[in-house]
Amino acid sequence: MSSSKLPDLNTLSLEQQVAQMVVVRASGYLFDHQIQYPAWEPKAAKLQHWLENLGVGGVILLGGSAGELALRSQQLQNWSKIPLLIAADIEEGVGQRFSGATWFPPPMSLSPIGDKNPAQAQQYAEQMGAITAAEALAIGINWVLAPVVDVNNNPDNPAINVRAFGETPADVSFLTTAFIKGAKRYPVLTTAKHFPGHGDTATDSHLELPVLPHTPERLREIELPPFIAAIEAGVDAVMSAHLLIPAWDAENPATLSEKILTQQLRKNLSFGGLIVTDALVMGAIASGYGAREAPVLAVEAGADILLMPVDPEAAIAAVCDAVKTRRISPERIRASVDRIWQAKQKVAYGEEKGLSSLLAQVAKPEAIATAAQILRESTEIFGSVRLEWEKESGNLRNLIVVDNLLDGEFLSRTAPAIAIPEQLGYKCQIVDCHTPSMSVCGGEETFSGTVLQVFIRGNPFRGSAGLTQIAQDWFKRLLKTGELQALVLYGSPYVKKQFKAALPPGIPCISSYGQMHEAQAIALEILFGRSDQNSR
């Protein structure tokens, strides 16, 4: 493993300094044949070349189990001559991305808890931050790309949605600062994202460039306060948003805007930490700017870290060429690398420990219990509290509607959403975007009762935060035929309003922010009035 001692900056060439400003994407799995996103995740030989020979400054990981990550992070640090920043988008805990670790419900689940008990919500947010940081560090992650400090005041937002802590600047500021406080107990970096605020958009920047048409006064009132609070709380990095904000810069997205990153964030908000771009491979940037020009524009704008450039080698070469042609000054590069060095001196890089001792820090009983308690306290119940059912009552159906079953990691044969109703005599039927539309047109087996479970939430790359047509069609059909016994919603709190308006009195409805197994078990325990420990 590389030493945690950083070299003297004066010994680094221009190319080596610029390479430290680049963070590349890689698979968390250990073997090439396990790579899930080959367009973004290089094979081992290329990744090793980037780390050993180019000297890139960090890696962002996705995929694999917590145990694999402990090995993977050690491998990456061993390949690099300079200690790496190893990052992950773990807004909902390490288990969100790496199986086996603690998986919290989305941050917005704390909002309804805070409405009733602000102190309890604050405590949960701090515990989320501390547990996430501790588990990240245990498996070699030293840069937590969280919290999301966007104010999600647009229900149709497909990119942020429940990733935000709330819908008002006060709620988001209150909870994100608690998260940062908890995480700061450990030597990891935290990140406030996405500056200057991605909450009031209905366009997914992963696909195209959203426009935020607000006035400077509105931006100061709604979007900026959580970032100001995060900076005051000592957040280590701020991630830019791929947004066009005409009030500040009518030509350049925030990620590529000197007026926004340098003037607004660095100078007006006095932020002295790392400015990191959102992923440069996202459609909002990649579709309009080349692999070489986008990194140069981002550095000119004030970014210290270029996250996931389309072509890392081309990005490094392009920035170096910009320095050699005096488009960018050497002092500008040195200022960023100085900040990177300051950040790297704050974090831990892991030790050569046995896997068992590392994993003893992951998914502790108290951490799992905290996640479950947040789920319980944020689960909402409408109508009858409990479904009255009997095995002898007829032909019963458990109808599960999901966006795309191929992406449904929360569903399996043993998932509570499937196993619990099955134990009670319900036949399982799953429909998604691949199911022929004729399946809701009749002419099939009739049921005396149906429990409808809908998994839906705003997610990056989904393009929409609303109900799918197939979910709406099934709901309407079950109401028309009188089959609907109960409705269970997992994910977005926004869609429940559409369902509630048409839901007859007496039909129970359970709404959970989470989609993971624990969320399913809790929701169905409430619905059926029973607990099933084996299916969790």
Short mmCIF file of N, CA and C in Angstrom, two decimals, residues 462-536:
data_model
loop_
_atom_site.label_atom_id
_atom_site.label_comp_id
_atom_site.label_asym_id
_atom_site.label_seq_id
_atom_site.Cartn_x
_atom_site.Cartn_y
_atom_site.Cartn_z
N ARG A 462 -33.84 8.19 -14.51
CA ARG A 462 -35.21 7.73 -14.72
C ARG A 462 -35.95 8.70 -15.63
N GLY A 463 -35.58 10.00 -15.55
CA GLY A 463 -36.19 10.99 -16.42
C GLY A 463 -37.50 11.54 -15.92
N SER A 464 -38.11 10.89 -14.93
CA SER A 464 -39.38 11.34 -14.40
C SER A 464 -39.46 10.96 -12.93
N ALA A 465 -40.20 11.76 -12.17
CA ALA A 465 -40.39 11.46 -10.76
C ALA A 465 -41.81 10.99 -10.49
N GLY A 466 -42.65 10.97 -11.53
CA GLY A 466 -44.06 10.68 -11.35
C GLY A 466 -44.43 9.23 -11.55
N LEU A 467 -45.73 9.00 -11.48
CA LEU A 467 -46.26 7.66 -11.68
C LEU A 467 -46.06 7.19 -13.10
N THR A 468 -45.78 5.92 -13.26
CA THR A 468 -45.74 5.34 -14.59
C THR A 468 -47.17 5.07 -15.05
N GLN A 469 -47.35 4.99 -16.33
CA GLN A 469 -48.69 4.74 -16.86
C GLN A 469 -49.22 3.38 -16.43
N ILE A 470 -48.32 2.40 -16.36
CA ILE A 470 -48.77 1.06 -16.00
C ILE A 470 -49.26 1.02 -14.55
N ALA A 471 -48.63 1.80 -13.65
CA ALA A 471 -49.09 1.86 -12.27
C ALA A 471 -50.47 2.51 -12.20
N GLN A 472 -50.65 3.58 -12.94
CA GLN A 472 -51.96 4.25 -12.95
C GLN A 472 -53.04 3.34 -13.52
N ASP A 473 -52.71 2.63 -14.59
CA ASP A 473 -53.70 1.76 -15.23
C ASP A 473 -54.14 0.64 -14.29
N TRP A 474 -53.20 0.05 -13.60
CA TRP A 474 -53.55 -1.04 -12.70
C TRP A 474 -54.38 -0.52 -11.53
N PHE A 475 -54.03 0.60 -11.00
CA PHE A 475 -54.78 1.18 -9.88
C PHE A 475 -56.23 1.44 -10.30
N LYS A 476 -56.40 2.04 -11.45
CA LYS A 476 -57.76 2.34 -11.94
C LYS A 476 -58.55 1.06 -12.18
N ARG A 477 -57.88 0.07 -12.72
CA ARG A 477 -58.59 -1.17 -12.99
C ARG A 477 -59.05 -1.85 -11.71
N LEU A 478 -58.18 -1.90 -10.71
CA LEU A 478 -58.52 -2.56 -9.46
C LEU A 478 -59.65 -1.82 -8.73
N LEU A 479 -59.67 -0.51 -8.85
CA LEU A 479 -60.78 0.24 -8.28
C LEU A 479 -62.09 -0.08 -9.01
N LYS A 480 -62.00 -0.16 -10.32
CA LYS A 480 -63.20 -0.42 -11.13
C LYS A 480 -63.77 -1.79 -10.84
N THR A 481 -62.91 -2.79 -10.68
CA THR A 481 -63.39 -4.15 -10.44
C THR A 481 -63.69 -4.42 -8.98
N GLY A 482 -63.30 -3.51 -8.11
CA GLY A 482 -63.53 -3.71 -6.68
C GLY A 482 -62.58 -4.70 -6.04
N GLU A 483 -61.48 -5.02 -6.70
CA GLU A 483 -60.54 -6.01 -6.17
C GLU A 483 -59.56 -5.44 -5.15
N LEU A 484 -59.38 -4.13 -5.17
CA LEU A 484 -58.31 -3.55 -4.37
C LEU A 484 -58.58 -3.69 -2.87
N GLN A 485 -57.70 -4.41 -2.18
CA GLN A 485 -57.79 -4.58 -0.74
C GLN A 485 -56.94 -3.55 0.02
N ALA A 486 -55.77 -3.28 -0.51
CA ALA A 486 -54.84 -2.38 0.17
C ALA A 486 -53.81 -1.88 -0.82
N LEU A 487 -53.20 -0.75 -0.48
CA LEU A 487 -52.18 -0.13 -1.32
C LEU A 487 -50.95 0.13 -0.47
N VAL A 488 -49.79 -0.30 -0.97
CA VAL A 488 -48.52 -0.05 -0.28
C VAL A 488 -47.58 0.65 -1.26
N LEU A 489 -47.06 1.81 -0.86
CA LEU A 489 -46.20 2.61 -1.72
C LEU A 489 -44.79 2.66 -1.13
N TYR A 490 -43.81 2.41 -1.96
CA TYR A 490 -42.41 2.43 -1.52
C TYR A 490 -41.64 3.45 -2.36
N GLY A 491 -41.01 4.42 -1.70
CA GLY A 491 -40.16 5.35 -2.44
C GLY A 491 -40.60 6.79 -2.33
N SER A 492 -41.28 7.29 -3.35
CA SER A 492 -41.60 8.70 -3.42
C SER A 492 -42.82 9.06 -2.58
N PRO A 493 -42.73 10.09 -1.74
CA PRO A 493 -43.91 10.53 -0.98
C PRO A 493 -44.87 11.35 -1.83
N TYR A 494 -44.40 11.76 -3.00
CA TYR A 494 -45.22 12.66 -3.82
C TYR A 494 -46.36 11.94 -4.54
N VAL A 495 -46.15 10.69 -4.90
CA VAL A 495 -47.19 10.00 -5.68
C VAL A 495 -48.39 9.61 -4.82
N LYS A 496 -48.21 9.58 -3.51
CA LYS A 496 -49.33 9.14 -2.67
C LYS A 496 -50.51 10.10 -2.76
N LYS A 497 -50.22 11.38 -3.04
CA LYS A 497 -51.31 12.35 -3.17
C LYS A 497 -52.23 11.99 -4.33
N GLN A 498 -51.64 11.51 -5.43
CA GLN A 498 -52.45 11.12 -6.59
C GLN A 498 -53.30 9.90 -6.27
N PHE A 499 -52.72 8.97 -5.52
CA PHE A 499 -53.47 7.77 -5.14
C PHE A 499 -54.56 8.10 -4.13
N LYS A 500 -54.22 8.90 -3.12
CA LYS A 500 -55.15 9.19 -2.04
C LYS A 500 -56.43 9.85 -2.53
N ALA A 501 -56.29 10.69 -3.54
CA ALA A 501 -57.46 11.41 -4.04
C ALA A 501 -58.53 10.47 -4.57
N ALA A 502 -58.11 9.31 -5.07
CA ALA A 502 -59.07 8.37 -5.66
C ALA A 502 -59.32 7.14 -4.79
N LEU A 503 -58.64 7.04 -3.65
CA LEU A 503 -58.73 5.84 -2.83
C LEU A 503 -60.00 5.87 -1.98
N PRO A 504 -60.86 4.87 -2.10
CA PRO A 504 -62.10 4.83 -1.31
C PRO A 504 -61.79 4.73 0.18
N PRO A 505 -62.64 5.29 1.04
CA PRO A 505 -62.45 5.17 2.49
C PRO A 505 -62.47 3.70 2.90
N GLY A 506 -61.66 3.38 3.89
CA GLY A 506 -61.65 2.01 4.39
C GLY A 506 -60.58 1.14 3.78
N ILE A 507 -60.02 1.55 2.64
CA ILE A 507 -58.94 0.77 2.04
C ILE A 507 -57.61 1.28 2.61
N PRO A 508 -56.88 0.43 3.32
CA PRO A 508 -55.64 0.89 3.94
C PRO A 508 -54.56 1.23 2.93
N CYS A 509 -53.79 2.25 3.25
CA CYS A 509 -52.66 2.67 2.41
C CYS A 509 -51.46 2.91 3.31
N ILE A 510 -50.36 2.26 3.00
CA ILE A 510 -49.11 2.42 3.73
C ILE A 510 -48.10 3.05 2.79
N SER A 511 -47.40 4.10 3.25
CA SER A 511 -46.41 4.78 2.43
C SER A 511 -45.07 4.80 3.14
N SER A 512 -44.05 4.23 2.51
CA SER A 512 -42.70 4.18 3.07
C SER A 512 -41.73 4.91 2.15
N TYR A 513 -40.78 5.63 2.74
CA TYR A 513 -39.75 6.28 1.93
C TYR A 513 -38.75 5.27 1.39
N GLY A 514 -38.58 4.16 2.08
CA GLY A 514 -37.59 3.18 1.68
C GLY A 514 -38.15 2.14 0.73
N GLN A 515 -37.25 1.47 0.03
CA GLN A 515 -37.63 0.37 -0.86
C GLN A 515 -36.92 -0.93 -0.49
N MET A 516 -35.97 -0.86 0.40
CA MET A 516 -35.18 -2.02 0.78
C MET A 516 -36.01 -3.02 1.57
N HIS A 517 -35.44 -4.19 1.82
CA HIS A 517 -36.18 -5.27 2.49
C HIS A 517 -36.76 -4.84 3.83
N GLU A 518 -36.00 -4.10 4.60
CA GLU A 518 -36.48 -3.68 5.92
C GLU A 518 -37.72 -2.80 5.78
N ALA A 519 -37.75 -1.93 4.77
CA ALA A 519 -38.92 -1.08 4.54
C ALA A 519 -40.14 -1.93 4.19
N GLN A 520 -39.93 -2.93 3.37
CA GLN A 520 -41.02 -3.83 3.00
C GLN A 520 -41.57 -4.57 4.22
N ALA A 521 -40.67 -5.09 5.03
CA ALA A 521 -41.08 -5.86 6.20
C ALA A 521 -41.87 -5.00 7.17
N ILE A 522 -41.43 -3.77 7.39
CA ILE A 522 -42.13 -2.88 8.31
C ILE A 522 -43.51 -2.51 7.77
N ALA A 523 -43.58 -2.17 6.49
CA ALA A 523 -44.86 -1.79 5.90
C ALA A 523 -45.87 -2.93 5.96
N LEU A 524 -45.44 -4.14 5.64
CA LEU A 524 -46.36 -5.28 5.62
C LEU A 524 -46.68 -5.77 7.02
N GLU A 525 -45.77 -5.56 7.95
CA GLU A 525 -46.07 -5.86 9.35
C GLU A 525 -47.22 -4.97 9.82
N ILE A 526 -47.18 -3.70 9.44
CA ILE A 526 -48.26 -2.78 9.78
C ILE A 526 -49.56 -3.20 9.10
N LEU A 527 -49.45 -3.53 7.82
CA LEU A 527 -50.64 -3.86 7.04
C LEU A 527 -51.33 -5.12 7.54
N PHE A 528 -50.56 -6.17 7.77
CA PHE A 528 -51.14 -7.45 8.14
C PHE A 528 -51.17 -7.68 9.65
N GLY A 529 -50.55 -6.76 10.41
CA GLY A 529 -50.56 -6.92 11.85
C GLY A 529 -49.75 -8.08 12.32
N ARG A 530 -48.65 -8.36 11.64
CA ARG A 530 -47.81 -9.48 12.03
C ARG A 530 -46.36 -9.16 11.69
N SER A 531 -45.44 -9.87 12.34
CA SER A 531 -44.02 -9.70 12.08
C SER A 531 -43.47 -10.98 11.50
N ASP A 532 -42.57 -10.83 10.52
CA ASP A 532 -41.96 -12.01 9.91
C ASP A 532 -40.45 -11.80 9.87
N GLN A 533 -39.79 -12.22 10.93
CA GLN A 533 -38.35 -11.97 11.04
C GLN A 533 -37.55 -12.71 9.99
N ASN A 534 -38.01 -13.90 9.58
CA ASN A 534 -37.22 -14.71 8.66
C ASN A 534 -37.15 -14.10 7.27
N SER A 535 -38.12 -13.26 6.91
CA SER A 535 -38.15 -12.74 5.55
C SER A 535 -37.41 -11.41 5.42
N ARG A 536 -36.86 -10.91 6.51
CA ARG A 536 -36.21 -9.60 6.42
C ARG A 536 -34.83 -9.70 5.82
#
